[in-house]
Amino acid sequence: MLGKLANGIADDFLTSMYLATRAPVLVAPAMNSNMLAHPSVQRNLARLAEQGVYFVEPGEGYLACGWTGKGRLAEPAEIVAASRRLLQPDGRLAGRSVLVTAGPTCEDLDTVRYLSNRSTGRMGFAVAAEALARGARVRLVVGPTPVEPPAGAEVTRVRSAREMHDAVMACAGDVDAVVMAAAVADYAPAAGAQAGKIRKSPGALTIRFERTPDILAELGRRRAAGELPVLIGFAAETADLVSRAREKLRAKQVDLVVANDVTQPDRGFAVDTNAATLVAADGEEDVPLGTKRALAAVILDRIESLIHAPVTT
Ligand code: C5P
């Protein structure tokens, strides 16, 4: 069942219902302990968590198959309590709104070609899902990605860095926090997209690129002037992770930089797991490898305390 849910296979009532519903989904897994530890099952559980599914942890003890270990169905009272918590979110961010950007941007070179990156939006979607679960109103500005944003967010789709800039600026003044998880292109063709297809010729091709607007830096300037909400930036780095993140924190005038090393296969782009160092003026916090949703929960904890802290400029 977990395998079907994680992979979108809908061949019976329950699995079809899972795809069709917009209600929160709570799963109480129960199985043999070796099965639970199997990488395929763990992958399915992680994928479901990333999709916003909630879990009641299985208990330990004597299993129906005769083994003793982890895998017992949680007690009915625990399942009922978890359902209650889900239906009445703790609301720590009730009445607050969060703007999240996610995914890549695409800078068109001509009618058929573009420059982009490997971001899929999963990290931003995890932040959005966590903010929704805490009762916030969530606006999502999303670059092109095949991954579905979490239900309940107000989604604006954009393509280029310029479009993302305009969509973010249109509502940044009305929210309590901005989380820039998008991988925004730093450069776009100076002359814009060429109409039609660039024709090949025997020699090399030179295209001049110019800088795109740095959305986060612009928000940071307004934040420093006391106009704007809490600002969280991301730093995808391939070397000198923490020192570059600290430099970004200062240069972009943001409250927190979430730095992650994108050279490792199990974190960063296009996977459901991540590890990061949260860099703020008062120090660093390492978040070990886990689901993107788990990292999102730590980021949201920080946002909650920043929202309640006095602004220092
Ligand atoms: O400077 P760098 O691109 O490494 O900084 C990454 C952070 O800045 C991310 O939070 C990203 O969303 C944001 N960014 C931006 N506008 C750009 C480039 C990056 O807001 N043009």
CSV table of N, CA, C and O in Angstrom, one decimal, residues 179-284:
chain,number,residue,atom,x,y,z
A,179,VAL,N,10.7,33.4,2.3
A,179,VAL,CA,11.7,32.3,2.2
A,179,VAL,C,12.1,32.1,0.7
A,179,VAL,O,11.2,31.7,-0.1
A,180,MET,N,13.3,32.5,0.4
A,180,MET,CA,13.7,32.5,-1.0
A,180,MET,C,14.4,31.1,-1.3
A,180,MET,O,15.7,31.0,-1.2
A,181,ALA,N,13.6,30.1,-1.5
A,181,ALA,CA,14.2,28.8,-1.7
A,181,ALA,C,14.5,28.5,-3.2
A,181,ALA,O,15.0,27.5,-3.6
A,182,ALA,N,14.0,29.4,-4.0
A,182,ALA,CA,14.2,29.2,-5.5
A,182,ALA,C,15.6,29.3,-5.9
A,182,ALA,O,16.4,30.1,-5.3
A,183,ALA,N,16.0,28.6,-6.9
A,183,ALA,CA,17.3,28.7,-7.5
A,183,ALA,C,17.2,29.6,-8.7
A,183,ALA,O,16.9,29.2,-9.8
A,184,VAL,N,17.4,30.9,-8.4
A,184,VAL,CA,17.2,32.0,-9.4
A,184,VAL,C,18.4,32.1,-10.3
A,184,VAL,O,19.5,32.1,-9.8
A,185,ALA,N,18.2,32.2,-11.6
A,185,ALA,CA,19.3,32.4,-12.5
A,185,ALA,C,20.0,33.7,-12.2
A,185,ALA,O,19.3,34.7,-11.9
A,186,ASP,N,21.3,33.7,-12.3
A,186,ASP,CA,22.1,35.0,-12.0
A,186,ASP,C,22.2,35.8,-13.3
A,186,ASP,O,22.5,37.0,-13.2
A,187,TYR,N,22.1,35.1,-14.4
A,187,TYR,CA,22.3,35.8,-15.7
A,187,TYR,C,21.2,35.4,-16.7
A,187,TYR,O,20.7,34.3,-16.7
A,188,ALA,N,20.9,36.4,-17.5
A,188,ALA,CA,19.9,36.1,-18.6
A,188,ALA,C,20.5,36.8,-19.9
A,188,ALA,O,21.3,37.7,-19.8
A,189,PRO,N,20.1,36.3,-21.1
A,189,PRO,CA,20.6,36.9,-22.3
A,189,PRO,C,20.4,38.4,-22.4
A,189,PRO,O,19.2,38.8,-22.1
A,190,ALA,N,21.4,39.2,-22.6
A,190,ALA,CA,21.3,40.6,-22.5
A,190,ALA,C,20.3,41.1,-23.6
A,190,ALA,O,19.5,42.1,-23.3
A,191,ALA,N,20.2,40.5,-24.7
A,191,ALA,CA,19.2,41.0,-25.7
A,191,ALA,C,17.9,40.3,-25.6
A,191,ALA,O,17.0,40.4,-26.5
A,192,GLY,N,17.6,39.5,-24.5
A,192,GLY,CA,16.3,38.8,-24.4
A,192,GLY,C,16.3,37.6,-25.3
A,192,GLY,O,17.4,37.2,-25.9
A,193,ALA,N,15.2,36.9,-25.3
A,193,ALA,CA,15.1,35.7,-26.2
A,193,ALA,C,15.0,36.1,-27.6
A,193,ALA,O,14.2,37.0,-28.0
A,194,GLN,N,15.8,35.4,-28.4
A,194,GLN,CA,15.7,35.7,-29.9
A,194,GLN,C,14.5,35.1,-30.5
A,194,GLN,O,14.1,33.9,-30.1
A,195,ALA,N,13.8,35.8,-31.3
A,195,ALA,CA,12.6,35.2,-31.9
A,195,ALA,C,13.0,34.1,-32.9
A,195,ALA,O,14.0,34.3,-33.6
A,196,GLY,N,12.3,33.0,-32.9
A,196,GLY,CA,12.7,31.9,-33.8
A,196,GLY,C,13.9,31.1,-33.2
A,196,GLY,O,14.2,31.3,-32.0
A,197,LYS,N,14.5,30.3,-34.0
A,197,LYS,CA,15.6,29.4,-33.5
A,197,LYS,C,17.0,30.0,-33.9
A,197,LYS,O,17.1,30.3,-35.1
A,198,ILE,N,17.9,30.0,-33.0
A,198,ILE,CA,19.2,30.5,-33.3
A,198,ILE,C,19.8,29.4,-34.3
A,198,ILE,O,19.9,28.2,-34.0
A,199,ARG,N,20.3,29.9,-35.5
A,199,ARG,CA,20.7,28.9,-36.5
A,199,ARG,C,22.2,28.5,-36.2
A,199,ARG,O,23.0,29.4,-35.8
A,200,LYS,N,22.5,27.3,-36.5
A,200,LYS,CA,23.9,26.9,-36.2
A,200,LYS,C,24.8,27.4,-37.4
A,200,LYS,O,24.3,27.5,-38.5
A,201,SER,N,26.0,27.8,-37.1
A,201,SER,CA,27.0,28.2,-38.1
A,201,SER,C,28.3,27.5,-37.7
A,201,SER,O,28.4,27.0,-36.6
A,202,PRO,N,29.3,27.5,-38.7
A,202,PRO,CA,30.5,26.7,-38.4
A,202,PRO,C,31.3,27.2,-37.2
A,202,PRO,O,31.8,26.4,-36.5
A,203,GLY,N,31.3,28.4,-36.9
A,203,GLY,CA,32.1,28.9,-35.8
A,203,GLY,C,31.5,28.8,-34.4
A,203,GLY,O,30.4,28.2,-34.3
A,204,ALA,N,32.1,29.3,-33.4
A,204,ALA,CA,31.6,29.3,-32.1
A,204,ALA,C,30.4,30.3,-31.9
A,204,ALA,O,30.3,31.2,-32.7
A,205,LEU,N,29.6,30.1,-31.0
A,205,LEU,CA,28.5,31.0,-30.7
A,205,LEU,C,28.8,31.8,-29.5
A,205,LEU,O,29.2,31.3,-28.4
A,206,THR,N,28.6,33.1,-29.5
A,206,THR,CA,28.8,33.9,-28.3
A,206,THR,C,27.4,34.6,-28.0
A,206,THR,O,26.8,35.2,-28.9
A,207,ILE,N,27.0,34.4,-26.8
A,207,ILE,CA,25.8,35.1,-26.3
A,207,ILE,C,26.2,36.0,-25.1
A,207,ILE,O,26.8,35.4,-24.2
A,208,ARG,N,25.8,37.2,-25.1
A,208,ARG,CA,26.2,38.1,-24.0
A,208,ARG,C,25.1,38.0,-23.0
A,208,ARG,O,23.9,38.1,-23.3
A,209,PHE,N,25.5,37.7,-21.7
A,209,PHE,CA,24.5,37.6,-20.6
A,209,PHE,C,24.7,38.8,-19.7
A,209,PHE,O,25.8,39.4,-19.6
A,210,GLU,N,23.5,39.2,-19.1
A,210,GLU,CA,23.6,40.3,-18.1
A,210,GLU,C,23.0,39.8,-16.8
A,210,GLU,O,22.3,38.8,-16.8
A,211,ARG,N,23.4,40.5,-15.7
A,211,ARG,CA,22.9,40.0,-14.4
A,211,ARG,C,21.4,40.2,-14.3
A,211,ARG,O,20.8,41.1,-14.8
A,212,THR,N,20.7,39.2,-13.7
A,212,THR,CA,19.3,39.4,-13.4
A,212,THR,C,19.2,40.1,-12.1
A,212,THR,O,20.2,40.3,-11.4
A,213,PRO,N,18.0,40.6,-11.8
A,213,PRO,CA,17.9,41.3,-10.5
A,213,PRO,C,18.1,40.3,-9.4
A,213,PRO,O,17.6,39.2,-9.4
A,214,ASP,N,18.8,40.7,-8.3
A,214,ASP,CA,19.0,39.8,-7.2
A,214,ASP,C,17.8,40.1,-6.2
A,214,ASP,O,17.8,41.2,-5.5
A,215,ILE,N,16.8,39.3,-6.3
A,215,ILE,CA,15.6,39.5,-5.6
A,215,ILE,C,15.8,39.6,-4.1
A,215,ILE,O,15.4,40.5,-3.4
A,216,LEU,N,16.6,38.6,-3.5
A,216,LEU,CA,16.8,38.6,-2.1
A,216,LEU,C,17.6,39.8,-1.6
A,216,LEU,O,17.3,40.4,-0.6
A,217,ALA,N,18.6,40.3,-2.4
A,217,ALA,CA,19.4,41.5,-2.0
A,217,ALA,C,18.4,42.7,-2.0
A,217,ALA,O,18.6,43.6,-1.1
A,218,GLU,N,17.5,42.8,-3.0
A,218,GLU,CA,16.6,43.9,-3.0
A,218,GLU,C,15.7,43.9,-1.8
A,218,GLU,O,15.5,44.9,-1.2
A,219,LEU,N,15.2,42.7,-1.5
A,219,LEU,CA,14.3,42.6,-0.3
A,219,LEU,C,15.2,42.9,1.0
A,219,LEU,O,14.6,43.6,1.9
A,220,GLY,N,16.4,42.5,1.0
A,220,GLY,CA,17.3,42.8,2.1
A,220,GLY,C,17.5,44.3,2.4
A,220,GLY,O,17.5,44.7,3.5
A,221,ARG,N,17.6,45.0,1.3
A,221,ARG,CA,17.8,46.5,1.4
A,221,ARG,C,16.6,47.1,2.0
A,221,ARG,O,16.6,47.9,2.9
A,222,ARG,N,15.4,46.6,1.6
A,222,ARG,CA,14.1,47.1,2.2
A,222,ARG,C,14.0,46.6,3.6
A,222,ARG,O,13.4,47.3,4.5
A,223,ARG,N,14.4,45.4,3.9
A,223,ARG,CA,14.4,44.9,5.3
A,223,ARG,C,15.2,45.8,6.2
A,223,ARG,O,14.8,46.1,7.3
A,224,ALA,N,16.4,46.2,5.7
A,224,ALA,CA,17.3,47.0,6.5
A,224,ALA,C,16.7,48.3,6.8
A,224,ALA,O,17.0,49.0,7.8
A,225,ALA,N,15.9,48.8,5.8
A,225,ALA,CA,15.2,50.1,6.0
A,225,ALA,C,14.0,49.9,6.9
A,225,ALA,O,13.2,50.9,7.1
A,226,GLY,N,13.7,48.7,7.4
A,226,GLY,CA,12.6,48.5,8.3
A,226,GLY,C,11.3,48.3,7.7
A,226,GLY,O,10.3,48.3,8.3
A,227,GLU,N,11.3,48.1,6.3
A,227,GLU,CA,10.0,48.0,5.6
A,227,GLU,C,9.5,46.6,5.5
A,227,GLU,O,8.3,46.4,5.3
A,228,LEU,N,10.4,45.6,5.7
A,228,LEU,CA,10.0,44.3,5.2
A,228,LEU,C,10.1,43.2,6.3
A,228,LEU,O,10.6,43.5,7.4
A,229,PRO,N,9.5,42.1,6.1
A,229,PRO,CA,9.4,41.0,7.0
A,229,PRO,C,10.7,40.2,7.2
A,229,PRO,O,11.7,40.6,6.5
A,230,VAL,N,10.6,39.2,7.9
A,230,VAL,CA,11.7,38.3,8.1
A,230,VAL,C,12.2,37.7,6.8
A,230,VAL,O,11.3,37.3,6.0
A,231,LEU,N,13.5,37.6,6.6
A,231,LEU,CA,14.0,37.1,5.3
A,231,LEU,C,14.9,35.9,5.5
A,231,LEU,O,15.8,36.0,6.2
A,232,ILE,N,14.6,34.9,4.7
A,232,ILE,CA,15.4,33.7,4.8
A,232,ILE,C,16.0,33.4,3.3
A,232,ILE,O,15.2,33.4,2.4
A,233,GLY,N,17.3,33.3,3.2
A,233,GLY,CA,17.9,33.0,1.9
A,233,GLY,C,18.5,31.6,2.0
A,233,GLY,O,18.7,31.0,3.0
A,234,PHE,N,18.7,31.0,0.8
A,234,PHE,CA,19.4,29.7,0.7
A,234,PHE,C,20.7,30.0,0.0
A,234,PHE,O,20.9,30.9,-0.8
A,235,ALA,N,21.7,29.1,0.3
A,235,ALA,CA,22.9,29.2,-0.4
A,235,ALA,C,23.3,27.7,-0.8
A,235,ALA,O,23.6,26.9,0.0
A,236,ALA,N,23.2,27.5,-2.1
A,236,ALA,CA,23.6,26.2,-2.6
A,236,ALA,C,25.1,26.3,-3.0
A,236,ALA,O,25.4,27.1,-3.9
A,237,GLU,N,25.9,25.6,-2.3
A,237,GLU,CA,27.4,25.8,-2.6
A,237,GLU,C,28.1,24.5,-2.9
A,237,GLU,O,27.6,23.5,-2.6
A,238,THR,N,29.2,24.7,-3.6
A,238,THR,CA,30.0,23.5,-3.9
A,238,THR,C,31.3,23.5,-3.2
A,238,THR,O,32.1,22.6,-3.2
A,239,ALA,N,31.6,24.6,-2.5
A,239,ALA,CA,32.9,24.7,-1.6
A,239,ALA,C,32.7,25.8,-0.6
A,239,ALA,O,31.8,26.7,-0.8
A,240,ASP,N,33.5,25.8,0.5
A,240,ASP,CA,33.5,26.8,1.5
A,240,ASP,C,32.1,27.2,1.9
A,240,ASP,O,31.7,28.4,2.0
A,241,LEU,N,31.3,26.2,2.3
A,241,LEU,CA,29.9,26.3,2.6
A,241,LEU,C,29.6,27.5,3.6
A,241,LEU,O,28.9,28.4,3.3
A,242,VAL,N,30.1,27.3,4.8
A,242,VAL,CA,29.7,28.3,5.8
A,242,VAL,C,30.3,29.7,5.6
A,242,VAL,O,29.5,30.6,5.8
A,243,SER,N,31.5,29.8,5.2
A,243,SER,CA,32.1,31.1,5.0
A,243,SER,C,31.3,31.9,3.9
A,243,SER,O,31.0,33.1,4.0
A,244,ARG,N,30.9,31.2,2.8
A,244,ARG,CA,30.2,31.9,1.8
A,244,ARG,C,28.8,32.2,2.2
A,244,ARG,O,28.2,33.3,1.9
A,245,ALA,N,28.2,31.3,3.0
A,245,ALA,CA,26.8,31.6,3.6
A,245,ALA,C,26.9,32.8,4.5
A,245,ALA,O,26.0,33.7,4.4
A,246,ARG,N,28.0,32.9,5.3
A,246,ARG,CA,28.1,34.1,6.2
A,246,ARG,C,28.2,35.4,5.4
A,246,ARG,O,27.7,36.4,5.7
A,247,GLU,N,29.0,35.3,4.3
A,247,GLU,CA,29.2,36.4,3.4
A,247,GLU,C,27.8,36.9,2.8
A,247,GLU,O,27.5,38.0,2.7
A,248,LYS,N,27.1,35.9,2.4
A,248,LYS,CA,25.7,36.1,1.8
A,248,LYS,C,24.8,36.8,2.9
A,248,LYS,O,24.0,37.7,2.5
A,249,LEU,N,24.9,36.3,4.1
A,249,LEU,CA,24.0,36.8,5.2
A,249,LEU,C,24.3,38.3,5.3
A,249,LEU,O,23.3,39.1,5.4
A,250,ARG,N,25.6,38.7,5.2
A,250,ARG,CA,25.9,40.1,5.4
A,250,ARG,C,25.6,40.9,4.2
A,250,ARG,O,24.9,41.9,4.2
A,251,ALA,N,26.0,40.4,3.0
A,251,ALA,CA,25.8,41.1,1.7
A,251,ALA,C,24.3,41.3,1.4
A,251,ALA,O,23.9,42.4,0.9
A,252,LYS,N,23.5,40.3,1.7
A,252,LYS,CA,22.1,40.4,1.3
A,252,LYS,C,21.2,40.9,2.4
A,252,LYS,O,20.0,41.1,2.3
A,253,GLN,N,21.8,41.1,3.6
A,253,GLN,CA,21.1,41.7,4.8
A,253,GLN,C,19.9,40.9,5.1
A,253,GLN,O,18.8,41.4,5.3
A,254,VAL,N,20.1,39.6,5.2
A,254,VAL,CA,18.9,38.7,5.6
A,254,VAL,C,19.1,38.2,7.0
A,254,VAL,O,20.2,38.3,7.6
A,255,ASP,N,18.0,37.6,7.5
A,255,ASP,CA,18.0,37.1,8.9
A,255,ASP,C,18.7,35.8,9.1
A,255,ASP,O,19.3,35.4,10.1
A,256,LEU,N,18.6,34.9,8.0
A,256,LEU,CA,19.1,33.6,8.1
A,256,LEU,C,19.4,33.0,6.7
A,256,LEU,O,18.7,33.3,5.8
A,257,VAL,N,20.6,32.3,6.6
A,257,VAL,CA,20.9,31.7,5.4
A,257,VAL,C,21.0,30.2,5.6
A,257,VAL,O,21.6,29.7,6.5
A,258,VAL,N,20.2,29.4,4.8
A,258,VAL,CA,20.2,28.0,4.9
A,258,VAL,C,21.2,27.5,3.8
A,258,VAL,O,21.0,27.6,2.6
A,259,ALA,N,22.4,27.0,4.3
A,259,ALA,CA,23.5,26.7,3.4
A,259,ALA,C,23.5,25.2,3.2
A,259,ALA,O,23.5,24.4,4.1
A,260,ASN,N,23.5,24.7,1.9
A,260,ASN,CA,23.6,23.3,1.7
A,260,ASN,C,24.6,23.0,0.6
A,260,ASN,O,24.8,23.8,-0.4
A,261,ASP,N,25.3,21.9,0.8
A,261,ASP,CA,26.4,21.4,-0.1
A,261,ASP,C,25.7,20.6,-1.3
A,261,ASP,O,25.2,19.6,-1.0
A,262,VAL,N,25.8,21.2,-2.5
A,262,VAL,CA,25.1,20.5,-3.6
A,262,VAL,C,26.0,19.5,-4.4
A,262,VAL,O,25.7,19.1,-5.4
A,263,THR,N,27.2,19.2,-3.8
A,263,THR,CA,28.0,18.3,-4.5
A,263,THR,C,27.7,16.8,-4.1
A,263,THR,O,28.2,15.9,-4.7
A,264,GLN,N,26.9,16.7,-3.0
A,264,GLN,CA,26.6,15.3,-2.5
A,264,GLN,C,25.3,14.8,-3.1
A,264,GLN,O,24.4,15.5,-3.2
A,265,PRO,N,25.3,13.5,-3.5
A,265,PRO,CA,24.1,13.0,-4.2
A,265,PRO,C,22.8,12.9,-3.3
A,265,PRO,O,21.7,12.9,-3.8
A,266,ASP,N,23.0,12.9,-1.9
A,266,ASP,CA,21.8,12.7,-1.1
A,266,ASP,C,21.3,14.0,-0.5
A,266,ASP,O,20.5,14.0,0.4
A,267,ARG,N,21.7,15.1,-1.1
A,267,ARG,CA,21.1,16.4,-0.5
A,267,ARG,C,21.1,17.4,-1.7
A,267,ARG,O,21.8,17.2,-2.7
A,268,GLY,N,20.4,18.5,-1.4
A,268,GLY,CA,20.3,19.5,-2.5
A,268,GLY,C,19.3,19.2,-3.5
A,268,GLY,O,18.2,18.8,-3.2
A,269,PHE,N,19.7,19.4,-4.8
A,269,PHE,CA,18.8,19.4,-5.9
A,269,PHE,C,18.1,18.0,-6.1
A,269,PHE,O,18.8,17.0,-6.1
A,270,ALA,N,16.8,18.0,-6.4
A,270,ALA,CA,16.1,16.8,-7.0
A,270,ALA,C,16.0,15.6,-6.2
A,270,ALA,O,15.7,14.5,-6.6
A,271,VAL,N,16.4,15.6,-4.9
A,271,VAL,CA,16.2,14.5,-4.0
A,271,VAL,C,15.3,14.9,-2.9
A,271,VAL,O,15.1,16.1,-2.6
A,272,ASP,N,14.8,13.9,-2.1
A,272,ASP,CA,13.8,14.2,-1.0
A,272,ASP,C,14.5,14.5,0.3
A,272,ASP,O,13.9,14.8,1.3
A,273,THR,N,15.9,14.3,0.3
A,273,THR,CA,16.6,14.5,1.6
A,273,THR,C,17.5,15.8,1.5
A,273,THR,O,17.8,16.2,0.4
A,274,ASN,N,17.9,16.3,2.6
A,274,ASN,CA,18.8,17.4,2.6
A,274,ASN,C,19.5,17.5,4.0
A,274,ASN,O,19.0,16.9,5.0
A,275,ALA,N,20.6,18.2,4.0
A,275,ALA,CA,21.3,18.5,5.3
A,275,ALA,C,21.7,19.9,5.1
A,275,ALA,O,22.0,20.3,3.9
A,276,ALA,N,21.8,20.7,6.1
A,276,ALA,CA,22.1,22.1,5.9
A,276,ALA,C,22.8,22.7,7.2
A,276,ALA,O,22.7,22.1,8.3
A,277,THR,N,23.4,23.8,7.0
A,277,THR,CA,23.9,24.6,8.1
A,277,THR,C,23.1,25.9,8.1
A,277,THR,O,23.1,26.6,7.1
A,278,LEU,N,22.4,26.2,9.2
A,278,LEU,CA,21.7,27.5,9.3
A,278,LEU,C,22.6,28.5,9.8
A,278,LEU,O,23.1,28.4,10.9
A,279,VAL,N,22.8,29.6,9.0
A,279,VAL,CA,23.8,30.6,9.4
A,279,VAL,C,23.1,31.9,9.7
A,279,VAL,O,22.3,32.4,8.9
A,280,ALA,N,23.3,32.4,11.0
A,280,ALA,CA,22.6,33.6,11.4
A,280,ALA,C,23.7,34.5,12.1
A,280,ALA,O,24.8,34.0,12.3
A,281,ALA,N,23.3,35.7,12.4
A,281,ALA,CA,24.3,36.6,13.0
A,281,ALA,C,24.9,36.1,14.3
A,281,ALA,O,26.0,36.3,14.6
A,282,ASP,N,24.0,35.3,15.0
A,282,ASP,CA,24.4,34.9,16.4
A,282,ASP,C,25.0,33.5,16.4
A,282,ASP,O,25.2,32.9,17.4
A,283,GLY,N,25.2,32.9,15.2
A,283,GLY,CA,25.9,31.6,15.2
A,283,GLY,C,25.3,30.6,14.1
A,283,GLY,O,24.5,31.0,13.3
A,284,GLU,N,25.8,29.4,14.2
A,284,GLU,CA,25.4,28.4,13.2
A,284,GLU,C,24.8,27.2,13.8
A,284,GLU,O,25.1,26.9,15.0
